[in-house]
XYZ file of C-alpha atoms in Angstrom:
194
model
C 2.318 68.863 15.673
C 0.049 65.905 14.945
C -3.416 66.948 16.054
C -7.071 66.079 15.438
C -6.504 63.078 13.190
C -8.805 60.088 12.962
C -6.993 56.913 11.912
C -9.370 53.997 11.415
C -8.066 50.561 10.542
C -4.293 50.836 10.869
C -2.456 47.543 10.578
C -3.753 46.540 7.174
C -1.894 44.424 4.650
C 0.417 44.428 2.696
C 2.764 45.932 5.288
C 4.739 43.791 7.736
C 4.176 43.818 11.483
C 5.332 47.033 13.146
C 5.708 48.794 9.784
C 2.014 49.568 9.727
C 1.429 51.842 12.711
C -1.282 54.437 13.089
C 1.470 57.080 13.506
C 5.226 56.612 13.120
C 7.654 59.252 14.372
C 11.176 58.888 12.999
C 14.628 59.794 14.208
C 15.523 63.024 16.001
C 12.042 64.567 16.001
C 10.448 66.635 18.737
C 6.850 67.671 18.997
C 3.326 67.093 20.158
C 0.894 64.294 19.353
C -2.492 65.269 20.751
C -6.226 64.874 20.399
C -6.090 62.000 17.912
C -8.208 58.873 17.674
C -6.290 55.836 16.414
C -8.203 52.560 15.992
C -6.745 49.234 14.859
C -7.978 46.957 12.105
C -6.921 44.098 14.395
C -4.237 42.890 11.988
C -1.022 44.124 13.619
C 0.975 47.290 13.969
C 1.319 49.756 16.836
C -0.971 52.680 17.543
C 1.984 55.076 17.823
C 5.642 54.184 17.169
C 8.356 56.634 18.215
C 11.805 55.580 16.992
C 15.020 57.463 17.774
C 13.262 60.527 19.180
C 12.433 62.059 22.517
C 11.138 65.377 23.844
C 7.686 64.473 22.593
C 4.362 65.189 24.289
C 1.689 62.551 23.731
C -1.600 63.696 25.246
C -5.369 63.453 24.950
C -5.245 60.606 22.422
C -7.566 57.624 22.214
C -5.725 54.525 21.000
C -7.491 51.211 20.425
C -5.090 48.335 19.707
C -5.143 44.528 19.556
C -2.277 42.697 17.867
C 0.321 45.415 18.340
C 1.327 47.858 21.070
C -0.597 51.015 21.962
C 2.540 53.202 22.227
C 6.029 51.954 21.419
C 9.118 54.129 22.082
C 12.726 53.260 21.279
C 15.477 55.879 21.482
C 17.964 53.768 19.492
C 20.786 55.476 21.362
C 23.526 53.724 19.427
C 22.295 55.263 16.178
C 21.164 58.632 17.533
C 23.402 59.640 20.449
C 22.196 63.256 20.337
C 18.960 62.413 22.175
C 18.109 65.513 24.224
C 17.351 63.704 27.464
C 13.942 65.330 27.912
C 12.056 62.067 27.479
C 8.460 61.426 26.563
C 5.546 62.979 28.375
C 2.549 60.683 27.988
C -0.406 62.353 29.699
C -4.179 61.993 29.737
C -4.507 59.330 27.030
C -6.875 56.383 26.772
C -5.308 53.081 25.669
C -7.824 50.309 25.008
C -6.412 46.828 24.396
C -9.083 44.723 22.725
C -9.899 41.256 24.052
C -7.598 38.650 22.602
C -4.673 41.035 22.274
C -1.382 39.911 23.762
C 0.701 43.080 23.643
C 1.011 45.905 26.134
C -0.443 49.389 26.289
C 2.997 51.075 26.447
C 6.372 49.511 25.680
C 9.588 51.442 26.314
C 13.114 50.715 25.107
C 14.691 53.907 26.340
C 17.811 54.084 28.490
C 18.984 57.685 28.340
C 15.855 59.605 29.296
C 13.176 59.771 31.977
C 9.689 59.235 30.598
C 6.669 60.654 32.420
C 3.510 58.571 32.078
C 0.668 60.283 33.932
C -3.143 60.301 34.111
C -3.680 57.640 31.447
C -6.378 55.001 31.191
C -4.636 51.704 30.421
C -6.987 48.821 29.615
C -5.235 45.585 28.751
C -6.812 42.114 29.011
C -3.458 40.459 29.715
C -2.507 42.967 32.432
C 0.445 44.377 30.477
C 0.280 48.106 31.035
C 3.710 49.763 30.968
C 6.480 47.400 29.949
C 10.187 48.016 30.189
C 11.193 45.797 27.282
C 14.095 43.529 28.161
C 14.658 45.470 31.410
C 16.753 48.012 29.531
C 15.114 51.010 31.216
C 16.319 51.751 34.753
C 13.330 51.874 37.112
C 14.009 55.498 38.025
C 13.584 56.491 34.375
C 9.876 55.700 34.248
C 7.729 58.159 36.174
C 4.448 56.199 36.316
C 1.859 58.177 38.246
C -1.911 58.320 38.583
C -2.600 55.885 35.737
C -5.824 53.850 35.854
C -4.973 50.227 35.006
C -7.687 47.650 34.327
C -8.046 44.392 32.425
C -11.496 45.370 31.046
C -13.465 48.555 30.432
C -16.041 47.461 33.006
C -17.099 50.302 35.282
C -15.292 53.010 33.282
C -18.524 54.193 31.642
C -17.347 55.467 28.291
C -19.978 57.305 26.237
C -20.521 54.538 23.639
C -17.694 52.069 23.436
C -19.440 49.835 20.835
C -19.386 52.830 18.459
C -15.703 53.595 19.319
C -16.703 56.603 21.433
C -14.241 56.285 24.305
C -14.920 59.735 25.700
C -15.489 59.708 29.442
C -19.187 59.560 30.332
C -20.829 61.800 32.927
C -20.986 58.974 35.507
C -17.469 57.645 34.963
C -15.108 57.398 37.964
C -12.437 58.780 35.602
C -14.126 62.181 35.482
C -11.978 64.765 37.324
C -9.712 62.023 38.713
C -6.502 63.178 37.024
C -3.785 65.225 38.632
C -2.878 68.611 37.246
C -0.336 68.478 34.432
C 0.585 72.064 33.605
C 1.235 71.349 29.924
C -2.203 69.743 29.363
C -4.922 72.277 30.165
C -7.571 71.076 27.667
C -9.230 67.680 27.191
C -9.760 65.652 23.998
C -12.677 67.851 22.921
C -10.907 71.133 23.701
C -12.698 71.772 27.003
C -10.777 73.201 29.954
C -9.712 70.508 32.377
C -11.058 70.917 35.926
């Protein structure tokens, strides 16, 4: 369980690109990543990297990225053939791609599992929201539903985006717009979802 962490400024030197993520989950792990705020330094790295694992719930996180990927998942099936087949469940997260970034909100390199990506806010200036890297993921293995996709944060009405407060404001169209996901009953602040 990775819960209630605040990671500010991931992607700093001296680490190489993609070795400097906010969170990195290694081979053959299962678990829950929830209610975290992960904010880039703007110098590279992914918000969350999941390598050689599946059966992971990623929910209620706020991930701000620029020169890396918001969430990267690679099952590395040739190295870890015992993948369970339960996939990733990515629900009720906010992915904010800063202006000038060229990478996507979510990049998948998974062939053996079905990943559920539901009720997320995906803001990406280049319009890259959920990417099946190299077309290795069969289309039926990405369950993309009820995700809000925009190129800017305009009209989303976060509480105070300039202060990195990406909680949903009281006038936001995002409020109560998600579908019910039985495994996610609380929001980022621990309040019961409507």
